[in-house]
mmCIF file of C-alpha atoms in Angstrom:
data_model
loop_
_atom_site.group_PDB
_atom_site.id
_atom_site.type_symbol
_atom_site.label_atom_id
_atom_site.label_comp_id
_atom_site.label_asym_id
_atom_site.label_seq_id
_atom_site.Cartn_x
_atom_site.Cartn_y
_atom_site.Cartn_z
ATOM 1 C CA MET A 21 1.841 -18.281 9.028
ATOM 2 C CA ARG A 22 -0.281 -19.913 6.418
ATOM 3 C CA GLY A 23 -3.963 -19.173 6.345
ATOM 4 C CA ILE A 24 -3.722 -15.746 7.968
ATOM 5 C CA LYS A 25 -6.520 -13.500 6.747
ATOM 6 C CA VAL A 26 -7.737 -9.971 7.301
ATOM 7 C CA GLY A 27 -9.976 -10.070 10.359
ATOM 8 C CA ASN A 28 -7.815 -12.560 12.274
ATOM 9 C CA PHE A 29 -6.227 -11.670 15.603
ATOM 10 C CA LEU A 30 -2.455 -11.930 16.046
ATOM 11 C CA MET A 31 0.136 -10.843 18.594
ATOM 12 C CA TYR A 32 2.509 -8.096 17.465
ATOM 13 C CA ARG A 33 6.002 -8.562 18.923
ATOM 14 C CA ASN A 34 4.503 -10.825 21.608
ATOM 15 C CA SER A 35 3.023 -7.845 23.438
ATOM 16 C CA LEU A 36 -0.014 -6.436 21.615
ATOM 17 C CA VAL A 37 -3.133 -8.141 20.349
ATOM 18 C CA CYS A 38 -4.075 -6.696 16.966
ATOM 19 C CA LEU A 39 -6.889 -7.186 14.512
ATOM 20 C CA ILE A 40 -5.312 -7.796 11.106
ATOM 21 C CA CYS A 41 -6.389 -5.177 8.563
ATOM 22 C CA ASN A 42 -3.913 -5.660 5.695
ATOM 23 C CA ILE A 43 -1.577 -8.342 4.401
ATOM 24 C CA THR A 44 1.027 -7.659 1.733
ATOM 25 C CA SER A 45 2.364 -10.584 -0.279
ATOM 26 C CA ASN A 46 5.194 -11.006 -2.727
ATOM 27 C CA GLY A 47 3.006 -12.414 -5.446
ATOM 28 C CA ASN A 48 3.187 -16.110 -4.594
ATOM 29 C CA ASP A 49 0.604 -15.847 -1.805
ATOM 30 C CA ALA A 50 3.303 -15.830 0.889
ATOM 31 C CA PRO A 51 2.742 -12.834 3.186
ATOM 32 C CA THR A 52 5.697 -10.457 3.505
ATOM 33 C CA SER A 53 4.176 -7.758 5.703
ATOM 34 C CA ILE A 54 1.195 -7.633 8.047
ATOM 35 C CA THR A 55 -0.649 -4.565 9.342
ATOM 36 C CA GLY A 56 -2.873 -4.714 12.386
ATOM 37 C CA ILE A 57 -4.761 -2.328 14.616
ATOM 38 C CA ASP A 58 -4.599 -2.523 18.400
ATOM 39 C CA SER A 59 -7.332 -1.716 20.919
ATOM 40 C CA ASN A 60 -6.306 1.959 20.962
ATOM 41 C CA ASN A 61 -6.755 2.292 17.175
ATOM 42 C CA LEU A 62 -2.993 2.436 16.564
ATOM 43 C CA LEU A 63 -1.615 0.734 13.461
ATOM 44 C CA HIS A 64 1.306 -1.664 13.699
ATOM 45 C CA GLU A 65 3.080 -2.946 10.608
ATOM 46 C CA GLY A 66 5.933 -5.367 10.338
ATOM 47 C CA PRO A 67 7.312 -8.434 8.651
ATOM 48 C CA VAL A 68 5.681 -11.781 9.297
ATOM 49 C CA SER A 69 8.420 -12.560 11.843
ATOM 50 C CA ASP A 70 7.046 -9.774 14.123
ATOM 51 C CA TRP A 71 3.668 -11.526 14.367
ATOM 52 C CA SER A 72 2.631 -14.639 16.285
ATOM 53 C CA SER A 73 -0.465 -16.564 17.297
ATOM 54 C CA VAL A 74 -2.750 -15.360 20.079
ATOM 55 C CA ILE A 75 -3.204 -18.934 21.277
ATOM 56 C CA GLY A 76 -2.148 -19.082 24.907
ATOM 57 C CA HIS A 77 -2.523 -15.313 25.391
ATOM 58 C CA THR A 78 -5.988 -15.350 26.970
ATOM 59 C CA ASP A 79 -5.254 -12.427 29.292
ATOM 60 C CA ALA A 80 -4.045 -10.275 26.399
ATOM 61 C CA MET A 81 -7.177 -11.089 24.391
ATOM 62 C CA LEU A 82 -9.389 -10.149 27.364
ATOM 63 C CA ARG A 83 -7.517 -6.838 27.795
ATOM 64 C CA PHE A 84 -7.963 -6.137 24.068
ATOM 65 C CA GLY A 85 -11.725 -6.669 24.337
ATOM 66 C CA ASP A 86 -11.976 -4.597 27.506
ATOM 67 C CA ASN A 87 -10.031 -1.721 25.933
ATOM 68 C CA VAL A 88 -12.149 -1.736 22.773
ATOM 69 C CA PHE A 89 -15.321 -1.631 24.880
ATOM 70 C CA LYS A 90 -13.890 1.158 27.066
ATOM 71 C CA ASN A 91 -12.971 3.198 23.969
ATOM 72 C CA ILE A 92 -16.499 2.802 22.571
ATOM 73 C CA LEU A 93 -18.027 3.988 25.824
ATOM 74 C CA GLN A 94 -15.670 6.969 26.053
ATOM 75 C CA SER A 95 -16.494 7.944 22.481
ATOM 76 C CA LYS A 96 -20.224 7.809 23.175
ATOM 77 C CA GLU A 97 -19.803 9.876 26.356
ATOM 78 C CA ALA A 98 -17.776 12.503 24.494
ATOM 79 C CA LYS A 99 -20.432 12.743 21.761
ATOM 80 C CA ALA A 100 -23.210 13.047 24.345
ATOM 81 C CA LYS A 101 -21.393 15.925 26.090
ATOM 82 C CA GLY A 102 -20.538 17.678 22.819
#
């Protein structure tokens, strides 16, 4: 997983699309742990082996985008009512 950076999208355990928000390395620039946030604002952290590319997961990427948009709309509605 060379070239992974904060802001990239990856699959966590082949089931959740996450936006990468933190990468921990062992000092030689090789990542040891990756933290990402899913579309429901939940954090997922695990070793590099738990993460994979989103390439080929078009449906999962679309669901991620839809859920983020839905969460934004719900937040705005809640603020407008409150």
